Coordinates of C-alpha atoms and ligand atoms in Angstrom, one line a residue:
M1 CA 0.0 0.0 0.0
K2 CA 2.9 2.4 0.6
H3 CA 4.6 3.2 -2.6
P4 CA 7.2 5.7 -2.0
P5 CA 8.4 6.7 -5.4
A6 CA 10.3 9.5 -3.9
R7 CA 13.0 10.2 -6.5
R8 CA 13.9 13.8 -6.5
S9 CA 13.2 15.5 -9.8
R10 CA 13.3 19.2 -10.4
G11 CA 11.4 18.8 -13.7
A12 CA 8.6 16.9 -12.0
R13 CA 8.3 19.5 -9.3
R14 CA 8.0 22.3 -11.7
G15 CA 5.4 20.4 -13.6
L16 CA 3.4 20.1 -10.4
A17 CA 3.4 23.8 -9.7
A18 CA 2.0 24.5 -13.1
A19 CA -0.5 21.8 -12.9
S20 CA -1.9 22.8 -9.6
A21 CA -2.3 26.4 -10.6
A22 CA -4.4 25.2 -13.6
L23 CA -6.3 23.0 -11.3
L24 CA -7.2 25.9 -9.0
L25 CA -8.6 27.8 -11.9
A26 CA -10.6 24.8 -13.1
S27 CA -12.1 24.1 -9.7
G28 CA -13.1 27.8 -9.4
T29 CA -15.0 27.5 -12.6
V30 CA -16.8 24.4 -11.4
A31 CA -17.7 26.1 -8.1
L32 CA -19.3 29.1 -9.9
A33 CA -21.4 26.8 -12.0
Q34 CA -22.8 25.0 -9.1
T35 CA -26.4 25.8 -8.1
Q36 CA -26.6 24.1 -4.7
A37 CA -26.8 26.2 -1.6
S38 CA -23.4 27.0 -0.3
A39 CA -21.6 29.7 1.6
A40 CA -20.5 32.7 -0.4
A41 CA -16.8 33.6 -0.5
G42 CA -15.1 36.5 -2.2
C43 CA -12.6 39.3 -1.6
R44 CA -10.8 42.3 -3.1
V45 CA -7.2 43.4 -2.5
D46 CA -5.7 46.8 -2.9
Y47 CA -1.9 46.6 -2.9
T48 CA 0.1 49.8 -2.6
T49 CA 3.8 50.3 -2.2
N50 CA 6.3 52.9 -1.2
D51 CA 9.5 51.9 -3.0
W52 CA 13.1 53.3 -2.5
G53 CA 15.0 51.1 -5.0
S54 CA 16.3 48.3 -2.8
G55 CA 13.4 48.0 -0.4
F56 CA 9.8 49.1 0.1
T57 CA 6.8 49.1 2.4
A58 CA 3.5 47.9 1.3
N59 CA -0.1 47.9 2.4
V60 CA -2.4 45.1 1.5
A61 CA -5.9 46.3 2.0
V62 CA -8.2 43.2 1.9
T63 CA -12.0 43.5 1.9
N64 CA -14.2 40.5 2.6
L65 CA -17.0 40.4 0.0
G66 CA -18.4 37.0 1.1
D67 CA -20.1 35.7 4.2
P68 CA -18.6 36.9 7.5
I69 CA -15.4 35.1 8.4
T70 CA -15.3 34.3 12.1
G71 CA -12.6 31.8 12.8
G72 CA -9.5 33.6 11.6
W73 CA -8.3 34.6 8.2
T74 CA -5.2 33.7 6.1
L75 CA -4.1 36.0 3.2
E76 CA -1.5 34.6 0.7
W77 CA 0.4 35.5 -2.3
D78 CA 3.5 34.8 -4.3
F79 CA 6.0 37.5 -5.1
P80 CA 7.0 37.5 -8.7
G81 CA 10.6 38.6 -7.9
N82 CA 13.0 38.1 -5.0
Q83 CA 11.2 40.3 -2.6
R84 CA 11.6 39.2 1.1
V85 CA 9.5 40.4 3.9
T86 CA 11.6 41.6 6.8
S87 CA 8.8 42.7 9.2
G88 CA 5.1 43.1 9.2
W89 CA 2.2 44.5 11.1
N90 CA -1.6 43.9 11.5
G91 CA -1.0 40.2 10.9
T92 CA 1.5 37.4 11.4
F93 CA 3.7 37.1 8.4
S94 CA 5.7 34.1 7.2
Q95 CA 7.5 33.6 4.0
S96 CA 8.7 30.4 2.3
G97 CA 10.5 31.0 -1.0
A98 CA 8.3 33.4 -2.9
H99 CA 5.2 32.4 -1.0
V100 CA 3.9 34.7 1.7
T101 CA 1.3 33.8 4.3
V102 CA -0.3 36.3 6.6
T103 CA -2.6 35.2 9.3
N104 CA -4.9 37.4 11.4
P105 CA -3.5 39.0 14.6
S106 CA -4.7 37.1 17.7
W107 CA -6.8 40.1 18.6
S108 CA -8.7 40.2 15.4
S109 CA -9.9 36.9 13.9
T110 CA -13.2 38.0 12.4
L111 CA -14.0 39.9 9.2
G112 CA -17.6 40.7 8.5
T113 CA -19.1 41.1 5.1
G114 CA -17.7 44.3 3.6
A115 CA -15.1 44.7 6.3
S116 CA -11.5 45.4 5.5
V117 CA -8.2 44.9 7.2
T118 CA -4.9 46.2 6.1
P119 CA -1.8 44.2 7.0
G120 CA 1.4 45.9 5.9
F121 CA 5.0 45.0 5.7
Q122 CA 8.5 46.1 4.9
A123 CA 10.6 44.1 2.5
T124 CA 13.9 44.1 0.6
Y125 CA 14.4 43.2 -3.1
S126 CA 16.8 43.6 -6.0
G127 CA 15.9 43.9 -9.7
S128 CA 12.2 44.6 -10.3
N129 CA 9.5 45.0 -7.7
A130 CA 6.3 43.9 -9.5
A131 CA 3.2 43.5 -7.5
P132 CA 1.9 39.9 -6.9
A133 CA -0.5 38.8 -9.6
R134 CA -2.9 37.0 -7.3
F135 CA -4.0 37.1 -3.6
T136 CA -6.1 34.6 -1.8
L137 CA -8.1 35.0 1.4
N138 CA -8.8 31.7 3.2
G139 CA -8.1 30.0 -0.1
T140 CA -10.5 32.1 -2.2
V141 CA -8.9 34.1 -5.0
C142 CA -9.4 37.9 -4.4
D143 CA -10.6 38.9 -7.8
G144 CA -13.5 41.2 -6.7
T145 CA -16.2 38.5 -7.3
T146 CA -18.0 36.2 -5.0
G147 CA -18.9 32.6 -5.6
P148 CA -19.7 29.6 -3.4
T149 CA -16.9 28.1 -1.5
D150 CA -15.5 24.8 -2.6
P151 CA -16.1 22.3 -1.2
P152 CA -19.7 23.5 -1.0
T153 CA -21.6 22.8 2.2
T154 CA -25.2 23.1 3.2
D155 CA -24.1 24.7 6.5
P156 CA -21.6 27.5 6.6
P157 CA -18.2 26.1 7.5
T158 CA -18.0 25.8 11.2
D159 CA -14.9 26.7 13.2
P160 CA -13.5 23.9 15.1
P161 CA -14.5 24.4 18.7
G162 CA -11.7 25.4 20.9
D163 CA -12.1 22.8 23.6
R164 CA -9.8 20.1 22.1
V165 CA -6.8 19.1 24.2
D166 CA -3.4 19.9 22.8
N167 CA -2.4 16.2 22.4
P168 CA -5.2 13.6 22.2
Y169 CA -2.7 10.9 23.3
A170 CA -1.4 12.6 26.4
G171 CA -2.3 10.6 29.4
A172 CA -4.8 8.6 27.3
D173 CA -5.7 4.9 27.3
V174 CA -6.0 4.2 23.6
Y175 CA -8.5 1.8 22.2
V176 CA -7.4 -1.8 21.6
N177 CA -9.1 -3.3 18.5
P178 CA -10.4 -6.7 19.7
E179 CA -10.3 -8.1 16.1
W180 CA -6.6 -7.3 15.6
S181 CA -5.8 -8.3 19.2
A182 CA -7.3 -11.7 18.7
N183 CA -5.2 -12.2 15.5
A184 CA -2.1 -11.2 17.3
A185 CA -2.8 -13.4 20.4
S186 CA -3.4 -16.4 18.1
E187 CA 0.3 -16.3 17.0
P188 CA 3.0 -17.9 19.2
G189 CA 4.3 -15.2 21.6
G190 CA 1.8 -12.7 20.1
S191 CA 0.0 -12.1 23.5
A192 CA 3.0 -10.0 24.5
V193 CA 1.8 -7.2 22.2
A194 CA -1.9 -8.1 21.7
D195 CA -3.0 -5.3 24.0
E196 CA -1.3 -2.6 22.0
P197 CA -3.6 0.0 20.4
T198 CA -3.8 -0.2 16.5
G199 CA -5.7 1.8 13.9
V200 CA -9.3 0.9 12.9
W201 CA -9.4 1.2 9.1
M202 CA -12.4 2.5 7.3
D203 CA -11.1 1.3 3.9
R204 CA -14.4 1.0 2.0
I205 CA -18.0 2.0 2.4
A206 CA -19.0 -1.4 3.7
A207 CA -16.5 -1.1 6.5
I208 CA -18.7 1.5 8.1
E209 CA -21.4 -1.0 8.8
G210 CA -18.9 -3.9 9.1
A211 CA -17.7 -5.7 6.0
S212 CA -17.6 -9.6 5.9
G213 CA -18.9 -10.1 9.4
R214 CA -16.3 -7.7 10.9
M215 CA -17.0 -4.9 13.4
G216 CA -18.4 -1.7 12.0
L217 CA -17.5 1.8 13.1
R218 CA -20.2 2.0 15.7
D219 CA -19.2 -1.4 17.1
H220 CA -15.6 -0.1 17.5
L221 CA -16.8 3.1 19.2
D222 CA -19.2 1.3 21.5
E223 CA -16.4 -1.1 22.4
A224 CA -14.0 1.8 23.0
V225 CA -16.6 3.3 25.4
D226 CA -16.8 -0.1 27.1
Q227 CA -13.1 -0.4 27.4
G228 CA -13.1 3.0 29.1
A229 CA -10.7 4.2 26.4
D230 CA -9.9 7.9 26.1
T231 CA -8.8 7.9 22.5
I232 CA -9.6 5.8 19.4
Q233 CA -7.7 5.9 16.1
V234 CA -9.7 5.7 12.9
V235 CA -8.1 5.6 9.4
V236 CA -10.3 7.2 6.7
Y237 CA -9.1 5.6 3.5
N238 CA -11.4 5.4 0.5
L239 CA -10.7 8.3 -1.9
P240 CA -11.8 8.1 -5.5
G241 CA -9.0 6.6 -7.6
R242 CA -7.2 5.5 -4.4
D243 CA -3.5 4.5 -4.4
C244 CA -2.8 6.0 -7.8
A245 CA 0.9 5.0 -7.9
A246 CA 0.4 1.3 -6.9
L247 CA -2.1 -1.4 -7.4
A248 CA -2.1 -3.3 -4.1
S249 CA -4.5 -0.9 -2.4
N250 CA -6.6 0.4 -5.2
G251 CA -10.0 1.0 -3.9
E252 CA -13.7 0.7 -4.8
L253 CA -14.3 4.2 -6.1
G254 CA -13.4 5.2 -9.6
P255 CA -11.4 8.4 -10.2
D256 CA -14.5 10.5 -10.7
E257 CA -16.7 9.2 -7.9
I258 CA -16.2 12.2 -5.6
D259 CA -19.9 12.6 -4.9
R260 CA -20.2 9.0 -3.7
Y261 CA -17.1 9.6 -1.6
K262 CA -18.8 12.5 0.1
A263 CA -22.3 11.2 0.4
E264 CA -21.7 7.5 1.0
F265 CA -18.5 7.5 2.9
I266 CA -17.6 10.8 4.7
D267 CA -21.1 11.9 5.5
P268 CA -22.1 8.6 7.3
I269 CA -18.7 8.5 9.1
A270 CA -19.2 12.1 10.3
E271 CA -22.7 11.3 11.4
I272 CA -21.5 8.4 13.5
L273 CA -18.5 10.1 15.0
G274 CA -20.7 13.1 15.9
D275 CA -23.0 11.0 17.9
D276 CA -23.3 12.2 21.5
A277 CA -22.7 8.7 22.8
Y278 CA -19.0 9.2 21.7
A279 CA -18.6 12.7 22.8
G280 CA -16.3 11.6 25.7
L281 CA -13.8 9.9 23.3
R282 CA -11.0 11.7 21.6
I283 CA -11.3 10.5 18.0
V284 CA -8.0 10.6 16.1
T285 CA -8.7 10.4 12.3
V286 CA -5.8 9.6 10.0
V287 CA -7.0 11.1 6.8
E288 CA -6.3 9.5 3.4
I289 CA -2.8 8.2 3.6
D290 CA -0.6 8.3 0.4
S291 CA -2.8 10.4 -1.7
L292 CA -1.4 14.0 -1.5
P293 CA 2.2 12.8 -1.5
N294 CA 1.4 10.9 -4.7
L295 CA 0.3 14.2 -6.3
V296 CA 3.7 15.6 -5.6
T297 CA 6.0 12.9 -6.8
N298 CA 4.2 10.6 -9.2
V299 CA 2.9 13.2 -11.7
G300 CA 4.1 14.9 -14.8
T301 CA 6.1 13.1 -17.5
G302 CA 9.1 11.6 -15.6
D303 CA 9.8 7.9 -15.3
V304 CA 8.1 7.6 -11.9
A305 CA 4.8 9.3 -13.0
T306 CA 1.7 7.2 -13.4
E307 CA -1.3 7.9 -15.6
N308 CA -3.6 7.4 -12.6
C309 CA -1.8 10.0 -10.5
N310 CA -1.9 12.5 -13.4
E311 CA -5.6 11.9 -13.7
M312 CA -6.1 12.5 -10.0
L313 CA -4.0 15.7 -10.2
E314 CA -6.1 16.9 -13.1
N315 CA -9.5 16.1 -11.7
G316 CA -8.6 17.5 -8.2
N317 CA -10.6 14.8 -6.5
Y318 CA -8.0 13.9 -3.9
Q319 CA -7.9 17.6 -2.8
K320 CA -11.6 18.0 -2.9
G321 CA -12.2 14.8 -1.0
I322 CA -9.6 15.5 1.7
A323 CA -10.8 19.1 2.1
Y324 CA -14.3 17.8 2.5
A325 CA -13.3 15.2 5.0
L326 CA -11.3 17.7 7.1
Q327 CA -14.2 20.1 7.1
K328 CA -16.9 17.5 8.0
L329 CA -14.8 15.7 10.6
G330 CA -13.1 18.9 11.9
A331 CA -16.6 20.3 12.7
I332 CA -16.9 17.5 15.4
P333 CA -15.5 18.9 18.6
N334 CA -13.8 15.7 19.7
V335 CA -12.3 14.7 16.4
Y336 CA -8.6 15.3 15.8
N337 CA -7.6 15.2 12.1
Y338 CA -4.1 14.1 11.2
I339 CA -2.9 14.3 7.5
D340 CA -0.4 12.0 6.0
I341 CA 3.0 13.2 5.1
G342 CA 4.3 10.0 3.5
H343 CA 7.7 9.3 5.0
H344 CA 11.3 10.5 4.8
G345 CA 12.1 8.1 1.9
W346 CA 9.3 9.7 -0.1
L347 CA 9.2 13.4 0.6
G348 CA 12.5 13.9 2.3
W349 CA 14.2 15.3 -0.8
D350 CA 14.3 19.1 -1.1
D351 CA 12.2 19.3 -4.2
N352 CA 9.4 17.2 -2.6
F353 CA 9.5 18.5 0.9
S354 CA 8.3 22.1 0.6
S355 CA 6.1 21.5 -2.4
S356 CA 4.2 18.7 -0.5
A357 CA 3.9 20.9 2.6
D358 CA 2.5 23.7 0.4
L359 CA 0.0 21.3 -1.1
L360 CA -1.2 20.0 2.3
T361 CA -1.5 23.6 3.4
E362 CA -3.6 24.5 0.4
V363 CA -5.9 21.6 0.9
A364 CA -6.3 22.3 4.6
Q365 CA -7.2 25.9 3.7
Q366 CA -9.8 24.6 1.2
S367 CA -11.4 22.9 4.2
G368 CA -12.2 26.4 5.6
S369 CA -9.6 26.6 8.3
L370 CA -6.1 25.3 9.1
G371 CA -7.6 24.8 12.5
N372 CA -9.4 21.7 11.1
V373 CA -6.0 19.9 11.4
A374 CA -4.6 18.7 14.7
G375 CA -1.4 17.4 13.2
F376 CA 0.3 15.1 10.7
I377 CA 1.4 11.5 10.5
T378 CA 4.5 10.0 8.9
N379 CA 5.5 6.5 8.0
T380 CA 2.0 5.1 7.9
A381 CA 2.3 1.5 6.9
N382 CA 5.9 2.1 5.9
Y383 CA 9.2 0.8 7.2
G384 CA 11.5 3.8 7.6
A385 CA 13.7 3.6 10.7
L386 CA 12.7 5.9 13.6
K387 CA 16.3 6.9 14.4
E388 CA 19.4 5.8 12.6
P389 CA 21.8 5.5 15.6
H390 CA 25.0 4.9 13.7
F391 CA 25.1 7.8 11.2
T392 CA 23.6 11.3 10.8
I393 CA 22.9 13.4 7.7
D394 CA 25.9 15.6 8.7
D395 CA 28.5 12.9 8.6
S396 CA 31.0 12.5 5.9
V397 CA 33.7 10.0 5.0
G398 CA 36.9 11.2 3.4
G399 CA 35.2 14.5 2.5
T400 CA 32.2 12.8 0.9
S401 CA 28.8 13.5 2.6
V402 CA 26.5 10.7 3.5
R403 CA 24.0 12.5 1.3
Q404 CA 26.1 11.2 -1.6
S405 CA 25.9 7.6 -0.6
S406 CA 23.7 5.5 -2.8
W407 CA 21.3 4.7 0.1
V408 CA 20.7 8.3 1.1
D409 CA 20.9 9.6 -2.5
W410 CA 20.8 13.3 -1.7
N411 CA 17.8 12.9 0.7
R412 CA 17.9 15.5 3.5
Y413 CA 16.9 13.0 6.2
V414 CA 18.0 9.6 7.3
D415 CA 15.2 8.7 9.6
E416 CA 11.6 9.4 10.5
L417 CA 12.1 11.4 13.7
S418 CA 14.3 14.0 12.1
Y419 CA 12.0 14.2 9.2
A420 CA 8.8 14.5 11.2
Q421 CA 10.3 17.3 13.4
A422 CA 11.5 19.3 10.4
Y423 CA 8.2 18.8 8.6
R424 CA 6.4 20.2 11.6
Q425 CA 8.5 23.4 11.4
E426 CA 7.8 23.7 7.7
L427 CA 4.1 23.5 8.3
I428 CA 4.2 26.0 11.1
G429 CA 6.1 28.3 8.7
N430 CA 3.2 27.8 6.3
G431 CA 0.7 29.1 8.9
F432 CA -0.3 26.1 10.9
D433 CA -0.6 26.6 14.7
Q434 CA 2.4 25.9 17.0
G435 CA 0.1 23.4 18.7
I436 CA 0.2 20.9 15.8
G437 CA 1.8 17.6 16.7
M438 CA 3.2 14.8 14.7
L439 CA 2.5 11.1 14.8
I440 CA 5.0 8.4 13.7
D441 CA 3.7 5.0 12.7
T442 CA 6.2 2.7 14.4
S443 CA 4.3 -0.5 13.8
R444 CA 6.9 -2.1 11.5
N445 CA 10.1 0.1 11.6
G446 CA 11.9 -1.8 14.4
W447 CA 14.7 -3.5 12.4
G448 CA 16.0 -5.6 15.3
G449 CA 17.1 -9.2 15.2
S450 CA 20.4 -10.7 14.2
E451 CA 20.9 -8.4 11.1
R452 CA 20.8 -5.2 13.1
P453 CA 24.3 -3.5 13.0
A454 CA 25.8 -3.0 16.4
G455 CA 27.8 0.0 15.4
P456 CA 28.9 2.3 12.5
G457 CA 30.0 0.9 9.2
P458 CA 33.7 1.0 8.1
T459 CA 35.0 4.3 6.9
T460 CA 36.6 2.9 3.8
D461 CA 34.1 4.8 1.7
V462 CA 30.8 6.5 2.2
D463 CA 28.7 3.6 0.9
A464 CA 30.4 1.1 3.2
Y465 CA 29.9 3.4 6.1
V466 CA 26.2 4.0 5.5
D467 CA 25.4 0.4 4.4
G468 CA 27.3 -1.1 7.2
G469 CA 25.7 1.1 9.9
R470 CA 22.1 1.5 8.8
T471 CA 19.5 -0.3 10.8
D472 CA 17.0 -0.1 8.0
R473 CA 18.0 -3.3 6.1
R474 CA 15.8 -2.8 3.1
I475 CA 17.3 -3.4 -0.3
H476 CA 16.2 0.1 -1.3
L477 CA 14.4 2.9 0.5
G478 CA 11.6 2.8 -2.0
N479 CA 10.6 -0.8 -1.2
W480 CA 7.3 -0.8 0.7
C481 CA 5.5 -4.2 0.5
N482 CA 5.8 -6.8 3.3
Q483 CA 9.4 -6.1 3.8
S484 CA 11.6 -9.1 4.7
G485 CA 13.7 -8.5 7.9
A486 CA 11.5 -5.8 9.4
G487 CA 10.4 -5.9 13.1
L488 CA 7.9 -4.2 15.3
G489 CA 9.1 -0.7 16.2
E490 CA 8.6 1.4 19.4
R491 CA 5.5 0.4 21.2
P492 CA 2.8 3.1 21.1
T493 CA 3.8 6.0 23.4
A494 CA 2.5 9.5 24.0
N495 CA 4.8 12.6 23.9
P496 CA 8.0 10.7 23.1
E497 CA 10.0 13.6 21.7
P498 CA 9.6 17.3 21.1
G499 CA 6.9 18.0 18.5
I500 CA 5.8 14.4 18.4
D501 CA 2.3 13.7 19.8
A502 CA 2.8 10.0 19.8
Y503 CA 4.4 6.9 18.3
V504 CA 1.4 4.9 17.0
W505 CA 0.6 1.6 15.4
I506 CA -1.7 2.7 12.6
K507 CA -0.9 -0.1 10.3
P508 CA -1.9 -3.2 12.3
P509 CA 1.2 -5.3 12.3
G510 CA 0.5 -8.7 10.7
E511 CA -1.9 -7.3 8.1
S512 CA -0.5 -7.6 4.6
D513 CA 0.5 -4.7 2.4
G514 CA -0.5 -6.6 -0.8
A515 CA -0.7 -10.1 -2.3
S516 CA 2.5 -11.6 -3.8
E517 CA 0.5 -12.8 -6.8
E518 CA -2.8 -12.0 -8.4
I519 CA -5.7 -13.0 -6.1
P520 CA -9.3 -12.2 -7.3
N521 CA -11.2 -10.2 -4.6
E522 CA -14.1 -8.0 -4.2
E523 CA -12.3 -5.1 -2.5
G524 CA -11.0 -3.5 -5.6
K525 CA -7.5 -4.5 -4.7
G526 CA -5.1 -5.1 -7.6
F527 CA -1.8 -7.0 -7.7
D528 CA 1.3 -4.9 -7.4
E529 CA 4.6 -6.5 -8.5
M530 CA 6.3 -4.7 -5.7
C531 CA 4.7 -7.4 -3.5
D532 CA 6.2 -10.2 -5.5
P533 CA 9.6 -11.3 -4.1
A534 CA 10.7 -12.3 -7.6
Y535 CA 10.1 -8.8 -9.1
G536 CA 13.2 -6.9 -10.2
G537 CA 11.8 -3.4 -9.5
N538 CA 11.0 -0.2 -11.4
P539 CA 12.3 3.3 -11.5
R540 CA 10.5 4.0 -8.2
N541 CA 12.8 1.7 -6.3
G542 CA 15.9 2.2 -8.5
N543 CA 15.2 -1.1 -10.3
N544 CA 16.0 -3.2 -7.3
P545 CA 14.4 -6.4 -6.1
S546 CA 11.2 -5.8 -4.1
G547 CA 12.4 -7.4 -0.8
A548 CA 8.9 -8.6 -0.2
L549 CA 8.0 -11.8 1.8
P550 CA 6.6 -14.6 -0.3
D551 CA 3.0 -16.0 0.0
A552 CA 1.3 -12.9 1.1
P553 CA -2.5 -12.5 1.0
I554 CA -4.2 -9.3 -0.3
S555 CA -3.7 -6.1 1.5
G556 CA -5.4 -5.9 4.9
H557 CA -5.7 -9.6 5.3
W558 CA -3.9 -11.5 8.1
F559 CA -0.4 -12.6 7.2
S560 CA 0.8 -14.9 9.9
A561 CA 4.3 -15.4 8.6
Q562 CA 4.8 -11.6 8.5
F563 CA 3.5 -11.2 12.1
R564 CA 5.9 -13.8 13.4
E565 CA 8.9 -12.2 11.7
L566 CA 7.9 -8.7 13.0
L567 CA 7.7 -10.2 16.5
A568 CA 11.1 -11.9 16.2
N569 CA 12.8 -8.8 14.8
A570 CA 11.2 -6.3 17.1
Y571 CA 13.3 -3.3 18.2
P572 CA 13.1 -2.6 21.0
P573 CA 12.8 -6.4 21.5
V574 CA 9.6 -7.8 22.8
Q575 CA 10.3 -9.2 26.3
Ligands
BGC601 C1 -5.4 -2.1 2.9 C2 -6.7 -1.9 3.8 C3 -6.4 -2.4 5.2 C4 -5.2 -1.7 5.7 C5 -4.8 -2.1 7.1 C6 -4.3 -1.4 3.6 O1 -3.1 -1.7 2.9 O2 -5.7 -1.6 1.7 O3 -7.7 -2.7 3.2 O4 -7.5 -2.1 6.0 O5 -4.1 -1.8 4.9 O6 -4.2 -3.4 7.1

């Protein structure tokens, strides 16, 4: 299910920027043509400068032409030149590259219909000082017109109520899924971990009621209440055209079935989660793993692009679906939305890192408020080591940086913890609240057992050093299916490190990533060769063998041999 294609490519990144600009225009047109009742949004900006050749001050007068904004506003633009803001007033300014984000001052978060606010700033520049071509207010382009917001809603977007706790895992007993627990306990030695909390996956419409005799969403929530749990973790995973860069977790909805996604999947989930009976639970929702990262790396014309991902980028249904889910679920006071950030072996390259953070920010803004997001999750269902103890990104051997080793291959990160912490800072720079926290899925990134290196590799050359010392024993960082040699990682823990809300087991260990050969099924799952141990690879894993275990069932099904290996190779070891 995890298909980290992750090769850096400047060409592909530029392609994405162009494509997503086109997409914004296209979705604006669609929104205007819609007739259903929705909130009106619109704005006008007056940009005036006072320029002295190498610097300037500017006033950005913004008028809200739409419905009153009550939960805070975010104004954004891109500078056409090298302008850099050095200080600002009447708003909190941040700049990443050419992109500027201004959020409301804490003392002024509302903007009534017809009301204006004028943030201003001082900046430096060289060359020319052209005005930005386009401003957005809470994601709406300020072109002086009004139209319904996208995604449309029957109710005006609600602001997330302010009574959430900072970290839903802090001091919490987290729900133990009895179905997973029984599978784990049925394996030799499995009872040692069978009471660990794992994610409950809503991976198709039928899962809401309970597919194939399994517990449905209400069953899990009722059971969580019975357990006296404080927190439950639910994965929301059924986007149209799901898993566009791989086949193992293709889903039931076709690329265009966004309306079914909203009406038959998100709406019923929101209705259940909003039930008063569950108001005492903190409900963590992991929203649509893999999807937005795929729109960053697997699009365009390069050798890692797929037709399906290009189609999803063009139709915008990943963004629309996620914005809708964030808005609907974020309106429930005890729901905590976490968005997927792939993992370091996917988005850790410079060209993928900021562009993916920008895309996530755009989508969160489309949901009506960045406040709909409690945090982000990395490594869901992947195998990236939490910490590489025997080398860091700053090491070098004989003057050659580890970044030049074939394993690291110019990535900026060597492990999930450093990646998650840096990504959090990037998102805060994009305007997210300081209160956001990160989750790291440590269900299968333990890499213990006899193959675990006890110390650094030899300093004969940089490859020997990295390959000898790395605990992640995969053949290639891009391998993602049922990895041979992996072990259970850190047991679920709250507040383990600064900026990290929790280590979690979202992928239930022992559930397959995908079948090692074609198996007919009714879940829409395809066969991905990356799950076949005999496969020689593709450009997304540097044409290396897949490293997958043999004889795997389709994704999500119990894979006893994998569970046993995860237990044997656990790190820290299972006592
Ligand atoms: C599958 C889902 C399953 C989940 C958890 C995914 O790879 O596509 O069907 O629920 O893994 O095991």
